[in-house]
Coordinates of N, CA and C in Angstrom, one line a residue:
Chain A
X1056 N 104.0 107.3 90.6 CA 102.9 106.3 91.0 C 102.1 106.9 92.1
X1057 N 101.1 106.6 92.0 CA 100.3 107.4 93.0 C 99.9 106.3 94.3
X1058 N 99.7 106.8 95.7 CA 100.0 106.2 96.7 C 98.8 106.8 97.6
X1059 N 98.7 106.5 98.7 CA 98.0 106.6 99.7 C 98.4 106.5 101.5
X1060 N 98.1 106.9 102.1 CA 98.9 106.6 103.2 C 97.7 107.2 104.5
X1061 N 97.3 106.1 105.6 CA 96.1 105.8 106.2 C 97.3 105.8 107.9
X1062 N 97.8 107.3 108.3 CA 99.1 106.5 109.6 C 98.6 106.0 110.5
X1063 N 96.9 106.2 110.9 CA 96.8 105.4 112.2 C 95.9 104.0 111.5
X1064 N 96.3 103.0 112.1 CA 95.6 101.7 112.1 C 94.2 101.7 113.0
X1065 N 94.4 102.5 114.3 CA 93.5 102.6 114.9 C 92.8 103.7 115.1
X1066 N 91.4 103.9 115.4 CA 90.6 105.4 115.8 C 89.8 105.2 116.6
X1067 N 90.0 105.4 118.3 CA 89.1 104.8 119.2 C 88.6 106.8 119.7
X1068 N 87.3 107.0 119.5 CA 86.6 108.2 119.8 C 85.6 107.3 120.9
X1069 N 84.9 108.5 121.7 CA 83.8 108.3 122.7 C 82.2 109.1 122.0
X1070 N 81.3 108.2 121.5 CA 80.3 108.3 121.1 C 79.6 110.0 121.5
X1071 N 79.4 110.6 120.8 CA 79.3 112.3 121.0 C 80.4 112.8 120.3
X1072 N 81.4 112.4 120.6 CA 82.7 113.5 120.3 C 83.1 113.3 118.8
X1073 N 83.9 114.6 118.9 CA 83.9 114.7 116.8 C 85.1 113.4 116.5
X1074 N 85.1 113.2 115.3 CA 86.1 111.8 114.9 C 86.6 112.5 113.6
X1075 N 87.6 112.0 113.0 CA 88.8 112.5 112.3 C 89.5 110.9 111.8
X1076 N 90.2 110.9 110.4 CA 90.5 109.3 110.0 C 91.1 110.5 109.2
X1077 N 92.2 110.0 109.0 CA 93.7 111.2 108.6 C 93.9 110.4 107.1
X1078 N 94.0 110.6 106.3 CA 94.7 110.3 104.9 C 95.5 111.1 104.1
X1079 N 97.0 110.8 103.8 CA 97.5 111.8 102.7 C 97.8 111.1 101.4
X1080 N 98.7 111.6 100.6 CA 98.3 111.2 99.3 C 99.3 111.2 98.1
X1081 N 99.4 110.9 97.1 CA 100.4 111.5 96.1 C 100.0 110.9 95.2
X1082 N 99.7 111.7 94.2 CA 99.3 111.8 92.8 C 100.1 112.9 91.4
X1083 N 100.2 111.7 90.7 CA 100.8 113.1 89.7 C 99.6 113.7 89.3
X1084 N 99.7 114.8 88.9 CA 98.4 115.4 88.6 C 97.2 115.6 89.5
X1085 N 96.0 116.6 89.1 CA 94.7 116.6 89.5 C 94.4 115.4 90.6
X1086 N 93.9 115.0 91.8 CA 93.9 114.0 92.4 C 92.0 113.9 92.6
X1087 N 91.5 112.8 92.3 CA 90.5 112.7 92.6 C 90.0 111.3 93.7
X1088 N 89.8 111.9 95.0 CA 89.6 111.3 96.4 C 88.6 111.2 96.8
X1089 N 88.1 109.9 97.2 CA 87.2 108.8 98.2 C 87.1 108.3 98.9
X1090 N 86.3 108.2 100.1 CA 86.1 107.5 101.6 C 85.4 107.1 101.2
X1091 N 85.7 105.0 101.4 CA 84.7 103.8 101.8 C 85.0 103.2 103.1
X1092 N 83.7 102.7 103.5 CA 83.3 102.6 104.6 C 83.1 100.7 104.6
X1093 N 83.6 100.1 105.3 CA 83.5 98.9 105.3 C 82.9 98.6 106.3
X1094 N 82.0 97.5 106.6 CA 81.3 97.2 107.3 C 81.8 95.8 107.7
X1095 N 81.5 94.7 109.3 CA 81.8 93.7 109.0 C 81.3 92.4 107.5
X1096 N 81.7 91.6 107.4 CA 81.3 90.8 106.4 C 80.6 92.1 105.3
X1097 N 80.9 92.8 104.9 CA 80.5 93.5 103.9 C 81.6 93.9 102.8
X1098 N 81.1 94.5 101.6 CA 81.5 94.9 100.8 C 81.6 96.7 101.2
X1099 N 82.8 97.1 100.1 CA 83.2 98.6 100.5 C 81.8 99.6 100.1
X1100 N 81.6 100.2 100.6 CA 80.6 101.2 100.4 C 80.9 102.7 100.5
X1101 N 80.4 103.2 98.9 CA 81.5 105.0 98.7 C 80.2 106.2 100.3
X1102 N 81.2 106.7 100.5 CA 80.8 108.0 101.5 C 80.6 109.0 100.7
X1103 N 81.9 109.6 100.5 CA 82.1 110.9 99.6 C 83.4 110.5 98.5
X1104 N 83.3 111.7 98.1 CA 84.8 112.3 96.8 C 84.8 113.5 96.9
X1105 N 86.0 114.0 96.3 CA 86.2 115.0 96.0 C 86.8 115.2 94.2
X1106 N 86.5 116.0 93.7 CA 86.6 116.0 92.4 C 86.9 117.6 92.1
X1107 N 86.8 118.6 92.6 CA 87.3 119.7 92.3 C 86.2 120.6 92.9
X1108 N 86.5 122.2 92.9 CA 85.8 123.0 93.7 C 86.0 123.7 95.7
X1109 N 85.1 123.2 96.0 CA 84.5 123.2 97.5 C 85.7 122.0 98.2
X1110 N 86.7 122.9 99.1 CA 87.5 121.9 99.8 C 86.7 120.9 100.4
X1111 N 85.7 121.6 101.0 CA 84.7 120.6 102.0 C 83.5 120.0 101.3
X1112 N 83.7 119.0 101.8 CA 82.7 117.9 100.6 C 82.2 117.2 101.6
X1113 N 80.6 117.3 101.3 CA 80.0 116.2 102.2 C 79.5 115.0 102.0
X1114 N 79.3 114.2 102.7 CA 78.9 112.9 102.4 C 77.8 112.0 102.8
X1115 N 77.7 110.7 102.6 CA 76.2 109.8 103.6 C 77.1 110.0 105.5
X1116 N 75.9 109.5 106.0 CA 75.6 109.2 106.9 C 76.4 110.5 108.0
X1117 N 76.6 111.9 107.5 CA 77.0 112.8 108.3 C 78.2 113.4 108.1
X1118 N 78.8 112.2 107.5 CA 80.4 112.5 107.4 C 80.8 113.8 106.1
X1119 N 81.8 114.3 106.8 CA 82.0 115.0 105.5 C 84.0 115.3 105.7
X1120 N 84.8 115.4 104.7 CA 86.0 115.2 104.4 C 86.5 117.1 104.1
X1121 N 87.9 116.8 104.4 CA 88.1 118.4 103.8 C 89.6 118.5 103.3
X1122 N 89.4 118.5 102.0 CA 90.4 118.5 100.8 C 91.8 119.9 101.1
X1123 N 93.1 118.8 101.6 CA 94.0 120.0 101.5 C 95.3 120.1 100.4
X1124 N 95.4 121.2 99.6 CA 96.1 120.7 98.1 C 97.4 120.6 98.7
X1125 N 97.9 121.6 100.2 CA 99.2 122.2 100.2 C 100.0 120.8 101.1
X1126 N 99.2 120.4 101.7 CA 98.8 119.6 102.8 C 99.0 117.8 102.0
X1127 N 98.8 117.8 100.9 CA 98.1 116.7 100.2 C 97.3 115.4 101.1
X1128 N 96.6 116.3 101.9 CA 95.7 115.4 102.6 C 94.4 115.4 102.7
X1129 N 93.3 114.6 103.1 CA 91.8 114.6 102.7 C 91.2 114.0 104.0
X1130 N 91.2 114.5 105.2 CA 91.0 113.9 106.2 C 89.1 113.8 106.3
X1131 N 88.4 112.3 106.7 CA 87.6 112.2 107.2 C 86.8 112.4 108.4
X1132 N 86.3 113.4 108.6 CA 85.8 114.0 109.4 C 83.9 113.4 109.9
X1133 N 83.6 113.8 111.4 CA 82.2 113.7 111.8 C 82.1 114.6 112.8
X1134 N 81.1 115.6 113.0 CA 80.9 116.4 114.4 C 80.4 115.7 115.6
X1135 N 79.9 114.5 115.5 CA 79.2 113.8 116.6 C 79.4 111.6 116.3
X1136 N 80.4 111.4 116.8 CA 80.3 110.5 116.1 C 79.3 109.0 117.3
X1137 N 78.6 108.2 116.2 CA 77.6 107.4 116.7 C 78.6 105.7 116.7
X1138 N 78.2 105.1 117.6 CA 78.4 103.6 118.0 C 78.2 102.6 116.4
X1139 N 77.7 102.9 116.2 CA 77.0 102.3 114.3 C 78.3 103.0 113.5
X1140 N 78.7 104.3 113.5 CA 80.2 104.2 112.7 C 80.8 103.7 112.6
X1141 N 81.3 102.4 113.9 CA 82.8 101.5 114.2 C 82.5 100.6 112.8
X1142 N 83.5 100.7 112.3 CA 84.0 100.1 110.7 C 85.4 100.1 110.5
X1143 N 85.3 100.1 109.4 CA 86.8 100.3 108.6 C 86.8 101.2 107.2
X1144 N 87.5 102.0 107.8 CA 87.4 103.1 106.8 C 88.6 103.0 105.7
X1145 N 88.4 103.3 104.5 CA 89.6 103.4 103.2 C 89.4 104.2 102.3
X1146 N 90.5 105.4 102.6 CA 90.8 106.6 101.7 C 91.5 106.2 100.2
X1147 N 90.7 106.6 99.2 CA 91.3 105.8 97.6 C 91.6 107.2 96.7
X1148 N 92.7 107.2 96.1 CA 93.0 108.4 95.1 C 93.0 107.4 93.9
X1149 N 92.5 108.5 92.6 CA 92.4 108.0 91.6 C 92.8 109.4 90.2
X1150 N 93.8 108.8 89.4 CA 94.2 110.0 88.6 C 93.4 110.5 87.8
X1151 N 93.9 110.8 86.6 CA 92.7 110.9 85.1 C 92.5 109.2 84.5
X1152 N 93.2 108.1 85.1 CA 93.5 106.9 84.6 C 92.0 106.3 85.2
X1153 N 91.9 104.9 85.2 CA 90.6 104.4 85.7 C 91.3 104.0 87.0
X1154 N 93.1 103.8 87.4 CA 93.1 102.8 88.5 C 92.8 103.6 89.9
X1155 N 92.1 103.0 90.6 CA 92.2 103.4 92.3 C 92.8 102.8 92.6
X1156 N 94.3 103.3 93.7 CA 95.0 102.9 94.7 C 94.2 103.3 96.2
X1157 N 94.0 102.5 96.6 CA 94.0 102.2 98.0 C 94.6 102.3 99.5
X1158 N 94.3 103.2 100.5 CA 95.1 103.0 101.5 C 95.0 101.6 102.1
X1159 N 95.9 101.5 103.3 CA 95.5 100.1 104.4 C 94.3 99.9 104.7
X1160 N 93.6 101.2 104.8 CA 92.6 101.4 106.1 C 92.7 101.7 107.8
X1161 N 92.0 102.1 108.2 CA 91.7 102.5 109.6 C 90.3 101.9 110.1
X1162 N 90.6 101.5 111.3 CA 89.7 100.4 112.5 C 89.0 101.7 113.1
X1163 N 87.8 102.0 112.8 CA 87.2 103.4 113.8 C 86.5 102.3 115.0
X1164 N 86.6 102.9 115.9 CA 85.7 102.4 116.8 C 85.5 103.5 118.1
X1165 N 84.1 103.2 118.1 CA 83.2 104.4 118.9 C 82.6 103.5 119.9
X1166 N 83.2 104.5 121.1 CA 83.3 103.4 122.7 C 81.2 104.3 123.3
X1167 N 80.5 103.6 123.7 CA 79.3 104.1 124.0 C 79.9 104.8 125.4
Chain B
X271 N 67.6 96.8 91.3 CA 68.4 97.3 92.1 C 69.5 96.9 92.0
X272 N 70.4 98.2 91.6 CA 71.7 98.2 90.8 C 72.6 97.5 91.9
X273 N 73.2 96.6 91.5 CA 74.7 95.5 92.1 C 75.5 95.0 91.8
X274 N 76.2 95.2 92.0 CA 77.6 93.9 92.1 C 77.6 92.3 93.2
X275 N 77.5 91.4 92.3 CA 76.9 90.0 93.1 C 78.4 89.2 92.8
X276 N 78.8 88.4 93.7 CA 79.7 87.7 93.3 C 79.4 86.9 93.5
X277 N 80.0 85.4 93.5 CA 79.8 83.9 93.8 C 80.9 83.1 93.6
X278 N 81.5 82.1 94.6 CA 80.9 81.8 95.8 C 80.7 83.3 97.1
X279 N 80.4 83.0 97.4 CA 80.5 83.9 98.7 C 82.2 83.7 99.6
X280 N 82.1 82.2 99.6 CA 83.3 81.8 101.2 C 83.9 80.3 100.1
X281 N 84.9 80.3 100.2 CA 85.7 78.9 99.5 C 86.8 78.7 100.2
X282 N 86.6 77.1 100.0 CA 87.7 76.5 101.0 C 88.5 75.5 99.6
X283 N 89.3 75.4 99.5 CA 90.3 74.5 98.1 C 91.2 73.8 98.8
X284 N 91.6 73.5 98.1 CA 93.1 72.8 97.9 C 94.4 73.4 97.1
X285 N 95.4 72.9 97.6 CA 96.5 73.8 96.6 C 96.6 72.8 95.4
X286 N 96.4 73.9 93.7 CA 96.4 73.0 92.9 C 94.8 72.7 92.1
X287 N 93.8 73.0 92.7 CA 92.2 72.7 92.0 C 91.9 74.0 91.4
X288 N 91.7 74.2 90.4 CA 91.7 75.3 89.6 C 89.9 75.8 90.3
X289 N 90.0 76.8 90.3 CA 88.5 77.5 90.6 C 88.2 78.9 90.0
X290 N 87.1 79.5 89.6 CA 86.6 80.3 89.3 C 85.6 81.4 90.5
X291 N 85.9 82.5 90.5 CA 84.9 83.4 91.6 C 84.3 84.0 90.5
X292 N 82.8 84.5 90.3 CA 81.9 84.9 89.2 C 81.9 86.1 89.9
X293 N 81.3 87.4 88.9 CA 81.5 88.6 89.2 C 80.3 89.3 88.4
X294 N 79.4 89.8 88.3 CA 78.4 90.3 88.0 C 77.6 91.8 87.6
X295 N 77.6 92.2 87.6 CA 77.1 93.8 87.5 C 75.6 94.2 86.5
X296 N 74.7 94.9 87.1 CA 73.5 95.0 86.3 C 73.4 96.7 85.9
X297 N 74.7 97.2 85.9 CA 74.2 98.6 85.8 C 74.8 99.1 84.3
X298 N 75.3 98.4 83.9 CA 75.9 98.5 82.5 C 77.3 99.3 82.3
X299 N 77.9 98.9 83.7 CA 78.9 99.9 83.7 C 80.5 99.0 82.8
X300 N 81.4 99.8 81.8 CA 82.3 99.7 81.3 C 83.6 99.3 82.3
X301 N 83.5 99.4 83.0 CA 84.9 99.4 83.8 C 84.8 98.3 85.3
X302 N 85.6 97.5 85.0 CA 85.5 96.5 86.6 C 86.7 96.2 86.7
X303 N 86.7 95.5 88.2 CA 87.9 95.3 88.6 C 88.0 94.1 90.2
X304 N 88.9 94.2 89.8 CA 89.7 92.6 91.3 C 90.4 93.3 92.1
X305 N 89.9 92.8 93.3 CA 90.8 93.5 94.6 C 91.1 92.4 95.0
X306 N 92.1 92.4 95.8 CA 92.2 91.4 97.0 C 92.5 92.4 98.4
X307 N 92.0 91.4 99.5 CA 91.9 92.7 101.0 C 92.8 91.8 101.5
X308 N 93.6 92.1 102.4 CA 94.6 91.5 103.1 C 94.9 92.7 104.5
X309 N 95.0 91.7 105.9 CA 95.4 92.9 106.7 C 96.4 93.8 107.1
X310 N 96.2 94.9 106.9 CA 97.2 95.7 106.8 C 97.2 96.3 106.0
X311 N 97.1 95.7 104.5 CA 97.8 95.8 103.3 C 96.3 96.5 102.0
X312 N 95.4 96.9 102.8 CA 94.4 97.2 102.0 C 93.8 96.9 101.0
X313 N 93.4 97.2 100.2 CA 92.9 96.7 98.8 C 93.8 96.8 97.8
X314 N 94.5 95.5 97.0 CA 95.3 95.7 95.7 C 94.7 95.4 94.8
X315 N 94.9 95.7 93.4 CA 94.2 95.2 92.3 C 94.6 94.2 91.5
X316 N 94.1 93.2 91.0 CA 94.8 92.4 90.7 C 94.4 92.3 88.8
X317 N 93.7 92.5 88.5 CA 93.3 93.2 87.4 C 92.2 93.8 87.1
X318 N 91.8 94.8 85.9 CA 90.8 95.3 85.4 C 90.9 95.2 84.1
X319 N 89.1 95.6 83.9 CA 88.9 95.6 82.6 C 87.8 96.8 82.1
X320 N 88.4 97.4 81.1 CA 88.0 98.7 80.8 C 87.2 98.6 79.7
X321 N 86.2 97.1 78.9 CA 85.5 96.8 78.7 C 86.1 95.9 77.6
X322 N 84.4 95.6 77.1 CA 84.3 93.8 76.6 C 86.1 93.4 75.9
X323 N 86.6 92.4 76.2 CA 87.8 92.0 75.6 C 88.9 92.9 75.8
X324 N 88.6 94.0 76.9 CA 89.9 94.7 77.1 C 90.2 94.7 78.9
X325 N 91.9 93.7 79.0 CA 91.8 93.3 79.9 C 93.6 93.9 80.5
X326 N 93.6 94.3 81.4 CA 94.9 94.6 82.1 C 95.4 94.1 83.7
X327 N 97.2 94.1 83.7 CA 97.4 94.2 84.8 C 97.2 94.8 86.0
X328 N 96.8 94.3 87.1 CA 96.8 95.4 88.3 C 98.4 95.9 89.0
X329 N 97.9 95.2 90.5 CA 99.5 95.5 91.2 C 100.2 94.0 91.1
X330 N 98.6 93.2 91.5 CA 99.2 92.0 92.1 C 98.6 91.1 90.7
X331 N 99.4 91.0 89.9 CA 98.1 89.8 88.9 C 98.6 88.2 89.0
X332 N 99.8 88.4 89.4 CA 100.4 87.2 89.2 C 99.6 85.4 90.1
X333 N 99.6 84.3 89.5 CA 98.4 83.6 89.6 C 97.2 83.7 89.2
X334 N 97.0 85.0 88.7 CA 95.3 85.0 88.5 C 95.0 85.3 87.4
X335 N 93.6 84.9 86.3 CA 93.4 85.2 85.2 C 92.1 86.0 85.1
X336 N 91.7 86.2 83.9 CA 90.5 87.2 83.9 C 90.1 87.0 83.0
X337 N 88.9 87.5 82.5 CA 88.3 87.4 80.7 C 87.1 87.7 81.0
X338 N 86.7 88.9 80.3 CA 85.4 90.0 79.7 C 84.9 89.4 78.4
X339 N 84.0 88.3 78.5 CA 83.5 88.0 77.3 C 82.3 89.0 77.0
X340 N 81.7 89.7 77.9 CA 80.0 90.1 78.2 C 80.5 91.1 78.8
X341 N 79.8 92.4 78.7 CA 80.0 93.4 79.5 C 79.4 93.3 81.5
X342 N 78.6 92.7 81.4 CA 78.1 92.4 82.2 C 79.2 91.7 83.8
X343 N 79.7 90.8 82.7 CA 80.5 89.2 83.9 C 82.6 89.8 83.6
X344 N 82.8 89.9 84.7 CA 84.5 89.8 84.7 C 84.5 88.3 85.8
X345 N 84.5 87.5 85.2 CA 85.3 86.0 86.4 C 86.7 86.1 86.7
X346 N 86.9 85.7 87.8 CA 88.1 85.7 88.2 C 88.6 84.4 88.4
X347 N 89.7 83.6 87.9 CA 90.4 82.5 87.7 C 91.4 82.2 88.1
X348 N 91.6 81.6 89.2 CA 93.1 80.9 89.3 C 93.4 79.3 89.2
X349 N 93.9 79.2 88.3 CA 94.3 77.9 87.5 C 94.9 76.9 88.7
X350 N 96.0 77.6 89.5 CA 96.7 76.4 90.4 C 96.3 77.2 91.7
X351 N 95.6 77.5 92.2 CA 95.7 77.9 93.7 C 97.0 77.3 94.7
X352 N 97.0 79.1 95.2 CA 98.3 78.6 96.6 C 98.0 78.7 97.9
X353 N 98.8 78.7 98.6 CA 98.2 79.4 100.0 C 98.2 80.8 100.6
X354 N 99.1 81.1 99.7 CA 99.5 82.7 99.7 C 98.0 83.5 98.6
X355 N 97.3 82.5 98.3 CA 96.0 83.2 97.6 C 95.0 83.4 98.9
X356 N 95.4 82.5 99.7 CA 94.2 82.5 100.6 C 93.6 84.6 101.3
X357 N 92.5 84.8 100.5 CA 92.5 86.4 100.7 C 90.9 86.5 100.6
X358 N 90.3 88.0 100.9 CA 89.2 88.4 100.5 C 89.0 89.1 99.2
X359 N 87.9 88.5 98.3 CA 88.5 89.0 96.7 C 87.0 90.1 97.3
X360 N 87.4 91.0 96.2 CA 86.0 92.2 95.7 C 86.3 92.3 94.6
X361 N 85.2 92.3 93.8 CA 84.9 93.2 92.6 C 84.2 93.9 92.4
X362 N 84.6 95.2 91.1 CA 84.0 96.2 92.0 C 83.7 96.5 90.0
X363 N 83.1 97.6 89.7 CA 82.3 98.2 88.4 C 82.2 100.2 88.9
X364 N 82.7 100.6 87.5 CA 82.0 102.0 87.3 C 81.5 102.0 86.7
X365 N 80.9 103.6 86.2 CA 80.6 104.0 84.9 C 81.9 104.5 84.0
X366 N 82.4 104.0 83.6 CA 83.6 104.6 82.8 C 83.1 106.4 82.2
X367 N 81.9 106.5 81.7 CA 81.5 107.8 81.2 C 82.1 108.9 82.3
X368 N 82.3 109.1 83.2 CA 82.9 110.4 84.1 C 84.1 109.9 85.0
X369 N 84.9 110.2 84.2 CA 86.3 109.7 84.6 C 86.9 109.7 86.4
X370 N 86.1 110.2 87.0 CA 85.8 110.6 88.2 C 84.7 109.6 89.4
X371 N 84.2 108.6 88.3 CA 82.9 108.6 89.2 C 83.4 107.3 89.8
X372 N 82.8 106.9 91.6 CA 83.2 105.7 92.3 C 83.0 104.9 92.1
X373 N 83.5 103.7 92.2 CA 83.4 102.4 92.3 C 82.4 101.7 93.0
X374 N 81.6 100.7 92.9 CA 80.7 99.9 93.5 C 80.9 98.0 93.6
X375 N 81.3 98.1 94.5 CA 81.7 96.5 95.3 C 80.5 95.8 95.2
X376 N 81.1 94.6 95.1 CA 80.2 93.4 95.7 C 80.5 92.8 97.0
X377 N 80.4 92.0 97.5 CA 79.6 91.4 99.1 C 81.2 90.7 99.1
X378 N 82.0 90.5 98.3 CA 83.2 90.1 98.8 C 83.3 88.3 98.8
X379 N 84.5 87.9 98.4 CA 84.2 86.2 98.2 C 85.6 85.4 99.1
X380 N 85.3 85.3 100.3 CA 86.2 84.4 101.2 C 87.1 83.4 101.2
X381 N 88.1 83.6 100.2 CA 89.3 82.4 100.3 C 89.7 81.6 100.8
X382 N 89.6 80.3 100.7 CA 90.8 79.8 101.6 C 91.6 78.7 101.2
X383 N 93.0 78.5 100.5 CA 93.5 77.5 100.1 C 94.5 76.8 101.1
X384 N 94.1 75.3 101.0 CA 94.5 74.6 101.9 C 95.9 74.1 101.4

């Protein structure tokens, strides 16, 4: 069964500094991985995937993720992170099947 | 301008009043699905449907019903509400054609059974 796993609840960075939202993973097979970005009162909105190729995959608003097979992890990454990031982030794997499993999520929050 | 709309937005019940949450999509996509968000506990699915009249279990389906009459509408149904339903629903739509391609949410519909 394929799984997700999101270990920090929390990600408190200082507005400038790089940010990092950790996800690993377990999939039988090929794994194809997603970062959404939640907003308050909003619905999930996709960032990136990864689907094969280019470990490093970039995405909206700066962010970009970097796919590790050995590792089975797909950490979300930013070089400069802004006040307007603080959300909730959720790393989703999905097999050759249609289902996405879901992590918890992670609380980013960017201190000005 | 391609969406996922749900309706109500925010509900408040009773345990026991049967209710429906509408579910919507304009992009012609084959594949939708039920989440529920809960804290901690992320997004579970409570079912999907991989088009018109084809309907499956998620993680969580128990209490809830479903039905793809139209490609378009998946409603979501719970006949007896409980309090343990009280959650944040999303439904969400692909394009089934690239077996890879993301999901697209709606605005999310606000539970609350009394």
């Amino acid at each position: 069964a394929q799984s997700v796993a999101q270990p920090e609840d929390q990600v408190n960075v200082a507005e400038g500094n790089p940010l990092t939202v950790k996800c690993t993973y377990s999939v039988s097979g090929n794994p194809y991985l997603f970062w959404y970005v939640q907003y308050p009162n909003r619905g999930l909105q996709f960032l990136l995937k990864y689907i094969t190729g280019d470990n490093l995959v970039k995405g909206s608003y700066g962010f970009e993720a970097e796919f590790n097979k050995s590792q089975t992890s797909f950490h979300l990454k930013k070089p400069s992170a802004l006040v307007s990031d603080s959300a909730l982030y959720f790393c989703a794997v999905k097999d050759y099947g249609q289902n996405f499993v879901f992590g918890p999520g992670t609380r980013l929050s960017v201190l000005p | 301008e391609a969406q996922v709309t749900q309706n109500p937005r925010y509900l408040i019940t009773v345990t026991g009043k049967k209710l429906t949450v509408t579910c919507s999509q304009n992009m012609n996509h084959e594949y939708m699905s039920w989440y529920r968000q809960d804290p901690g506990l992320g997004l579970r699915q409570i079912y999907y449907s991989m088009n018109v009249e084809v309907t499956d279990k998620g993680d969580v389906p128990e209490g809830y019903k479903v039905s793809r009459k139209e490609k378009r509408n998946f409603p979501l149904i719970l006949e007896s509400p409980s309090p343990n339903q009280t959650s944040l629903y999303f439904c969400a739509s692909n394009d089934r054609q690239e077996h890879y391609n993301e999901q697209f949410f709606g605005p999310g519909t606000r539970l609350t059974v009394l």
